[in-house]
Coordinates of C-alpha atoms and ligand atoms in Angstrom, one line a residue:
M1 CA 39.7 -60.9 38.4
K2 CA 41.9 -60.7 35.4
Q3 CA 39.4 -62.8 33.5
Q4 CA 36.6 -60.6 34.6
L5 CA 38.4 -57.5 33.3
E6 CA 39.2 -59.3 30.0
H7 CA 35.5 -60.2 29.7
I8 CA 34.4 -56.6 30.3
R9 CA 36.9 -55.4 27.7
Q10 CA 35.7 -57.8 25.0
Q11 CA 32.0 -57.1 25.7
A12 CA 32.5 -53.4 25.7
I13 CA 34.5 -53.3 22.5
A14 CA 32.0 -55.5 20.7
A15 CA 29.1 -53.4 21.9
L16 CA 30.8 -50.2 20.9
N17 CA 31.5 -51.5 17.4
E18 CA 27.8 -52.2 17.0
A19 CA 26.6 -48.8 18.4
D20 CA 25.2 -46.6 15.7
S21 CA 23.7 -43.6 17.5
P22 CA 24.8 -41.0 20.0
A23 CA 22.2 -42.3 22.5
V24 CA 23.4 -45.9 22.4
L25 CA 27.0 -44.7 22.8
E26 CA 26.0 -42.7 25.9
D27 CA 24.2 -45.8 27.4
L28 CA 27.4 -47.9 26.9
R29 CA 29.6 -45.2 28.4
I30 CA 27.4 -45.3 31.6
K31 CA 27.2 -49.1 31.5
Y32 CA 31.0 -49.7 31.4
L33 CA 32.7 -46.5 32.7
G34 CA 30.1 -44.8 34.8
K35 CA 30.2 -44.6 38.7
K36 CA 27.9 -47.6 38.9
G37 CA 29.3 -49.2 35.8
E38 CA 30.8 -52.7 35.5
L39 CA 34.5 -51.6 35.5
T40 CA 34.0 -49.6 38.7
A41 CA 32.3 -52.6 40.3
V42 CA 35.3 -54.8 39.6
L43 CA 37.7 -52.1 40.8
K44 CA 35.9 -52.0 44.1
L45 CA 37.0 -55.5 44.7
M46 CA 40.7 -54.5 44.5
G47 CA 40.8 -54.1 48.3
K48 CA 40.5 -57.9 48.7
L49 CA 43.7 -58.6 46.7
T50 CA 47.1 -59.1 48.2
P51 CA 49.6 -56.1 48.2
E52 CA 51.6 -57.9 45.4
E53 CA 48.6 -58.5 43.2
R54 CA 47.1 -55.1 43.6
P55 CA 49.5 -53.0 41.4
V56 CA 49.5 -55.7 38.7
M57 CA 45.7 -55.7 38.6
G58 CA 45.6 -51.9 38.8
Q59 CA 47.7 -51.8 35.6
V60 CA 45.4 -54.2 33.8
A61 CA 42.3 -52.3 34.9
N62 CA 43.8 -49.0 33.7
A63 CA 44.7 -50.5 30.3
V64 CA 41.1 -51.8 29.9
R65 CA 39.6 -48.4 30.9
N66 CA 41.9 -46.6 28.4
E67 CA 41.1 -49.0 25.6
I68 CA 37.3 -48.6 26.2
E69 CA 37.7 -44.8 26.4
I70 CA 39.6 -44.6 23.1
K71 CA 37.2 -46.9 21.4
L72 CA 34.3 -44.8 22.7
E73 CA 35.8 -41.5 21.3
E74 CA 36.5 -43.2 18.0
R75 CA 32.9 -44.4 17.6
K76 CA 31.5 -41.1 18.7
A77 CA 33.4 -39.3 15.9
A78 CA 32.3 -41.9 13.4
V79 CA 28.6 -41.9 14.5
N80 CA 28.4 -38.1 14.5
A81 CA 29.9 -37.9 11.0
A82 CA 27.3 -40.5 9.8
V83 CA 24.5 -38.5 11.5
L84 CA 25.6 -35.3 9.8
E85 CA 25.9 -37.1 6.4
K86 CA 22.4 -38.4 6.7
K87 CA 21.0 -35.0 7.6
L88 CA 22.8 -33.3 4.7
A89 CA 21.4 -35.8 2.3
E90 CA 17.9 -35.5 3.6
E91 CA 17.9 -31.7 3.7
S92 CA 19.4 -31.2 0.3
L93 CA 17.7 -28.5 -1.8
D94 CA 16.4 -29.1 -5.2
V95 CA 17.0 -25.8 -6.9
T96 CA 15.2 -27.0 -10.1
I97 CA 11.7 -27.1 -8.4
P98 CA 9.6 -24.2 -9.6
G99 CA 9.0 -21.5 -7.0
T100 CA 5.6 -20.4 -5.6
P101 CA 4.6 -17.4 -7.7
V102 CA 4.3 -14.1 -5.7
I103 CA 1.1 -12.3 -6.7
M104 CA 1.9 -8.7 -7.1
G105 CA -0.7 -6.1 -6.3
K106 CA -1.0 -3.1 -8.6
E107 CA -2.1 0.5 -8.4
H108 CA -5.8 1.2 -8.4
P109 CA -7.0 2.3 -11.9
M110 CA -8.2 5.6 -10.4
N111 CA -4.7 6.2 -8.9
Q112 CA -3.1 5.3 -12.2
V113 CA -5.1 8.1 -13.9
L114 CA -4.3 10.5 -11.0
Q115 CA -0.6 9.8 -11.6
E116 CA -1.0 10.6 -15.3
I117 CA -2.8 13.8 -14.6
K118 CA -0.3 14.9 -12.0
A119 CA 2.7 14.0 -14.3
L120 CA 1.2 16.2 -17.0
F121 CA 0.7 19.2 -14.8
V122 CA 4.0 18.8 -13.0
S123 CA 5.7 18.8 -16.4
R124 CA 4.0 22.2 -17.0
G125 CA 5.3 23.8 -13.8
Y126 CA 2.4 23.1 -11.4
T127 CA 3.2 22.3 -7.8
I128 CA 1.2 19.5 -6.1
I129 CA -0.3 20.5 -2.7
E130 CA -2.7 18.8 -0.3
G131 CA -5.1 20.1 2.4
P132 CA -7.5 19.0 5.0
E133 CA -10.7 17.1 4.3
V134 CA -12.2 18.4 7.6
E135 CA -12.5 22.1 6.6
L136 CA -13.7 25.4 7.9
A137 CA -17.0 26.7 6.3
E138 CA -15.0 29.9 6.1
Y139 CA -12.6 28.3 3.5
N140 CA -15.1 26.0 1.9
F141 CA -17.7 28.7 1.3
T142 CA -17.4 32.2 2.8
R143 CA -14.0 33.2 1.3
L144 CA -15.1 31.6 -2.0
N145 CA -17.7 34.3 -2.2
T146 CA -20.5 31.9 -1.0
E147 CA -22.2 33.9 1.7
E148 CA -24.3 32.4 4.5
G149 CA -27.8 31.5 3.2
H150 CA -26.4 30.6 -0.2
P151 CA -28.1 27.4 -1.4
A152 CA -24.7 25.6 -1.9
R153 CA -24.3 25.7 1.9
D154 CA -27.6 23.8 2.5
R155 CA -27.6 21.2 5.2
S156 CA -29.1 18.7 2.9
D157 CA -26.0 18.7 0.7
T158 CA -23.2 19.1 3.2
F159 CA -21.9 17.0 6.1
Y160 CA -21.5 19.5 9.0
F161 CA -19.8 18.7 12.2
T162 CA -21.2 21.5 14.3
D163 CA -24.6 23.0 15.0
D164 CA -23.3 26.5 13.9
D165 CA -22.3 25.0 10.5
S166 CA -18.7 26.2 10.9
L167 CA -16.9 22.9 10.5
L168 CA -17.6 20.4 7.7
L169 CA -16.3 17.7 5.3
R170 CA -15.2 19.8 2.4
T171 CA -17.7 19.6 -0.5
Q172 CA -15.1 20.6 -3.0
T173 CA -11.3 21.1 -3.3
S174 CA -11.8 24.8 -4.1
P175 CA -10.9 25.8 -0.5
M176 CA -7.4 24.9 -1.6
Q177 CA -7.5 28.0 -3.8
I178 CA -7.8 30.1 -0.6
R179 CA -5.1 28.1 1.2
A180 CA -2.7 28.4 -1.8
M181 CA -3.2 32.2 -2.0
E182 CA -2.7 32.6 1.7
N183 CA 0.6 30.8 1.6
A184 CA 2.2 32.3 -1.5
K185 CA 2.3 35.4 -3.6
P186 CA 1.7 35.3 -7.4
P187 CA 2.8 33.8 -9.6
I188 CA 0.8 30.8 -8.2
C189 CA 0.5 27.5 -10.1
I190 CA -0.8 24.6 -8.0
L191 CA -2.7 21.3 -8.4
A192 CA -4.5 20.0 -5.3
P193 CA -6.0 16.5 -5.5
G194 CA -8.1 15.1 -2.7
R195 CA -11.3 13.6 -1.3
V196 CA -14.5 15.6 -1.1
Y197 CA -17.9 14.7 0.4
R198 CA -21.5 15.5 -0.5
K199 CA -24.9 14.0 0.6
D200 CA -25.4 12.4 -2.8
E201 CA -27.1 9.1 -3.5
A202 CA -24.7 6.8 -5.2
D203 CA -25.5 6.0 -8.9
A204 CA -23.5 5.4 -12.1
T205 CA -21.9 8.8 -11.9
H206 CA -22.3 9.9 -8.2
S207 CA -20.9 8.9 -4.8
P208 CA -21.1 10.6 -1.4
M209 CA -17.3 10.5 -1.3
F210 CA -15.4 11.2 -4.5
H211 CA -12.1 12.9 -5.6
Q212 CA -11.5 16.2 -7.1
I213 CA -8.4 17.8 -8.5
E214 CA -8.2 21.6 -8.1
G215 CA -6.0 23.7 -10.3
L216 CA -5.2 27.3 -9.7
V217 CA -3.0 29.6 -11.8
I218 CA -2.5 33.3 -10.9
D219 CA -0.2 35.7 -12.6
E220 CA -0.3 38.9 -14.7
H221 CA -2.2 38.6 -18.0
I222 CA -3.9 35.2 -17.4
T223 CA -7.0 34.8 -19.5
M224 CA -9.8 32.3 -20.2
G225 CA -7.7 31.3 -23.3
N226 CA -5.0 29.9 -20.9
L227 CA -7.7 28.0 -19.0
K228 CA -9.0 26.4 -22.2
A229 CA -5.5 25.6 -23.4
A230 CA -4.7 23.8 -20.1
L231 CA -7.8 21.7 -20.1
I232 CA -7.7 20.9 -23.8
T233 CA -4.1 19.8 -23.5
L234 CA -5.1 17.5 -20.6
M235 CA -8.0 16.0 -22.4
R236 CA -5.9 15.3 -25.5
S237 CA -3.1 13.8 -23.6
L238 CA -5.5 11.4 -21.7
Y239 CA -8.0 10.6 -24.4
G240 CA -6.1 11.1 -27.6
E241 CA -5.9 13.9 -30.2
D242 CA -9.5 13.4 -31.3
A243 CA -11.0 13.6 -27.8
Q244 CA -14.5 15.1 -27.9
M245 CA -15.2 17.8 -25.3
R246 CA -17.4 20.8 -24.9
F247 CA -17.4 23.9 -22.7
R248 CA -20.7 25.2 -21.4
P249 CA -21.3 28.6 -19.7
H250 CA -22.1 28.1 -16.0
H251 CA -22.2 29.9 -12.7
F252 CA -19.9 29.5 -9.7
P253 CA -19.8 32.2 -6.9
F254 CA -16.0 32.2 -6.9
T255 CA -15.3 32.5 -10.7
E256 CA -16.5 35.0 -13.3
P257 CA -17.0 34.1 -16.0
S258 CA -17.5 30.4 -15.3
C259 CA -18.0 27.3 -17.4
E260 CA -18.3 23.5 -17.2
M261 CA -16.5 21.1 -19.4
D262 CA -18.0 17.8 -20.5
M263 CA -16.5 14.8 -22.3
Q264 CA -18.4 12.8 -24.8
C265 CA -19.8 9.6 -23.1
H266 CA -17.4 6.7 -23.9
K267 CA -20.2 4.2 -23.7
C268 CA -22.8 5.6 -26.2
H269 CA -20.4 7.9 -28.1
G270 CA -22.6 10.9 -27.6
T271 CA -25.8 9.3 -28.9
G272 CA -27.4 8.9 -25.5
E273 CA -28.6 5.4 -26.5
V274 CA -27.2 1.9 -26.3
D275 CA -29.2 -0.9 -28.1
G276 CA -32.3 1.3 -28.2
Q277 CA -32.1 1.9 -24.4
V278 CA -31.2 5.1 -22.6
C279 CA -27.5 5.0 -21.9
S280 CA -27.0 4.1 -18.3
T281 CA -23.6 5.8 -18.0
C282 CA -24.6 9.3 -19.1
H283 CA -28.4 9.0 -18.4
G284 CA -29.0 9.7 -22.1
E285 CA -27.1 13.0 -22.1
G286 CA -24.4 11.8 -24.5
W287 CA -22.0 13.8 -22.4
I288 CA -20.4 13.4 -18.9
E289 CA -19.7 16.5 -16.9
L290 CA -16.1 16.5 -15.8
L291 CA -15.3 19.7 -14.2
G292 CA -16.2 23.3 -13.3
A293 CA -13.9 26.2 -14.1
G294 CA -13.6 29.9 -14.6
M295 CA -11.6 33.1 -14.0
V296 CA -11.0 33.6 -10.3
H297 CA -13.6 36.2 -9.0
P298 CA -11.9 39.6 -8.2
K299 CA -13.6 39.5 -4.7
V300 CA -11.9 36.2 -4.0
L301 CA -8.5 37.6 -5.1
E302 CA -9.0 40.7 -3.0
G303 CA -10.0 38.6 0.1
C304 CA -6.6 36.9 -0.2
G305 CA -4.7 40.2 -0.5
I306 CA -4.1 39.9 -4.2
D307 CA -4.7 43.0 -6.3
P308 CA -7.3 42.1 -9.0
E309 CA -6.2 45.1 -11.1
K310 CA -2.7 43.7 -11.5
Y311 CA -3.3 39.9 -11.3
S312 CA -5.8 37.5 -12.8
G313 CA -6.1 33.8 -12.7
F314 CA -8.1 30.7 -13.6
A315 CA -9.2 27.8 -11.5
F316 CA -10.7 24.4 -12.3
G317 CA -12.0 21.5 -10.2
M318 CA -12.4 18.2 -11.9
G319 CA -13.9 14.9 -10.8
L320 CA -11.2 12.3 -10.8
E321 CA -13.5 9.3 -10.9
R322 CA -15.2 10.6 -14.0
M323 CA -11.8 11.3 -15.6
A324 CA -10.9 7.7 -14.8
M325 CA -14.2 6.3 -16.2
G326 CA -13.5 7.9 -19.6
R327 CA -9.8 6.9 -19.6
R328 CA -10.5 3.3 -18.7
K329 CA -13.9 2.9 -20.2
I330 CA -15.6 2.2 -16.9
N331 CA -19.3 2.3 -17.2
D332 CA -20.3 2.7 -13.5
L333 CA -18.5 4.9 -11.0
R334 CA -19.4 2.5 -8.1
L335 CA -17.0 -0.1 -9.5
I336 CA -14.2 2.2 -8.6
F337 CA -15.0 1.9 -4.9
D338 CA -16.1 -1.7 -4.8
N339 CA -12.5 -3.1 -4.8
D340 CA -13.5 -6.3 -6.5
V341 CA -10.2 -7.9 -7.6
R342 CA -11.9 -9.2 -10.8
F343 CA -12.5 -5.6 -11.8
L344 CA -9.2 -4.2 -10.5
N345 CA -7.1 -6.9 -12.3
Q346 CA -8.3 -5.7 -15.7
F347 CA -6.1 -2.6 -15.4
Ligands
LIG1 N1 -15.6 23.5 -7.0 C1 -16.5 23.5 -8.1 C2 -17.4 22.2 -8.0 O1 -17.1 21.4 -7.2 C3 -15.7 23.4 -9.4 C4 -14.9 24.6 -9.7 C5 -13.6 24.7 -9.3 C6 -15.5 25.6 -10.4 C7 -12.8 25.8 -9.6 C8 -14.7 26.7 -10.7 C9 -13.4 26.8 -10.4 O2 -18.3 22.1 -8.7

């Protein structure tokens, strides 16, 4: 029996010394120390020994068990350390490898121009406000001195929601004039950008959805001169000191007198022709209409509880896409809405 124990001891130590993974160590533990292991099998035979032999063999068996246990722990520690070492070596990080570039998006060219326009007006004391795109006909037309039956209210131009034509997609940002006057007393000085909708066929300068920026200034002694100064300052700041623009008399129900302002076409430089062909951007006009403007009609002021004897004001409503076209030399307004990255990445 002593020989058997010695044999187990030698075999176990030799096997443990060879073991190089946690799995092999665990197998050896079961093989030698487990309940059905070799050592246990030998110990079961102890009953057959004489009472004198039993304690002696018991001691030897315990010594062998202890030795195997200690060796097992030693090897476990060594193998685990080796496994960790290997893992660290394999997973090491090469900080000199170039990273994957992150492609940054950027602001849409039209929004860039919107920010420029807002910044200029804010620096001059205007407050930016916003209002609903689904608007009451009352605000979009009636209170802007555009009575029922007026051609501007025609169903062929306006997206109505209801059969009685009382609710619509706003056709202009001018209802924001009424909302501003309802919410505050003069002096009023606001800028109201937003989307507007008209049943227009899309072409180089038209789209059924586009953006306008409404401006409204009301105080004592406001004149058409203040209006022109505000717009000329804007044009020069966006297009440079030599920006070419013109004012034309016009009619709007809610301003009197009224005008429109055009900028010289950036594509044909006012000639109306490119390479002997009619300029496709301005349709041969040489000018691109940018905005409508005028002195707020006394009836509109009165309707909002503002005394036209004491106060006067100007308003303008400009097309943002067309402002952006001139600013960024874009020849077709539809490009602004296509969202083709090859186009957008140029700005
Ligand atoms: N709302 C007008 C339009 O869309 C423009 C305008 C605004 C005219 C303010 C006068 C005053 O054509």
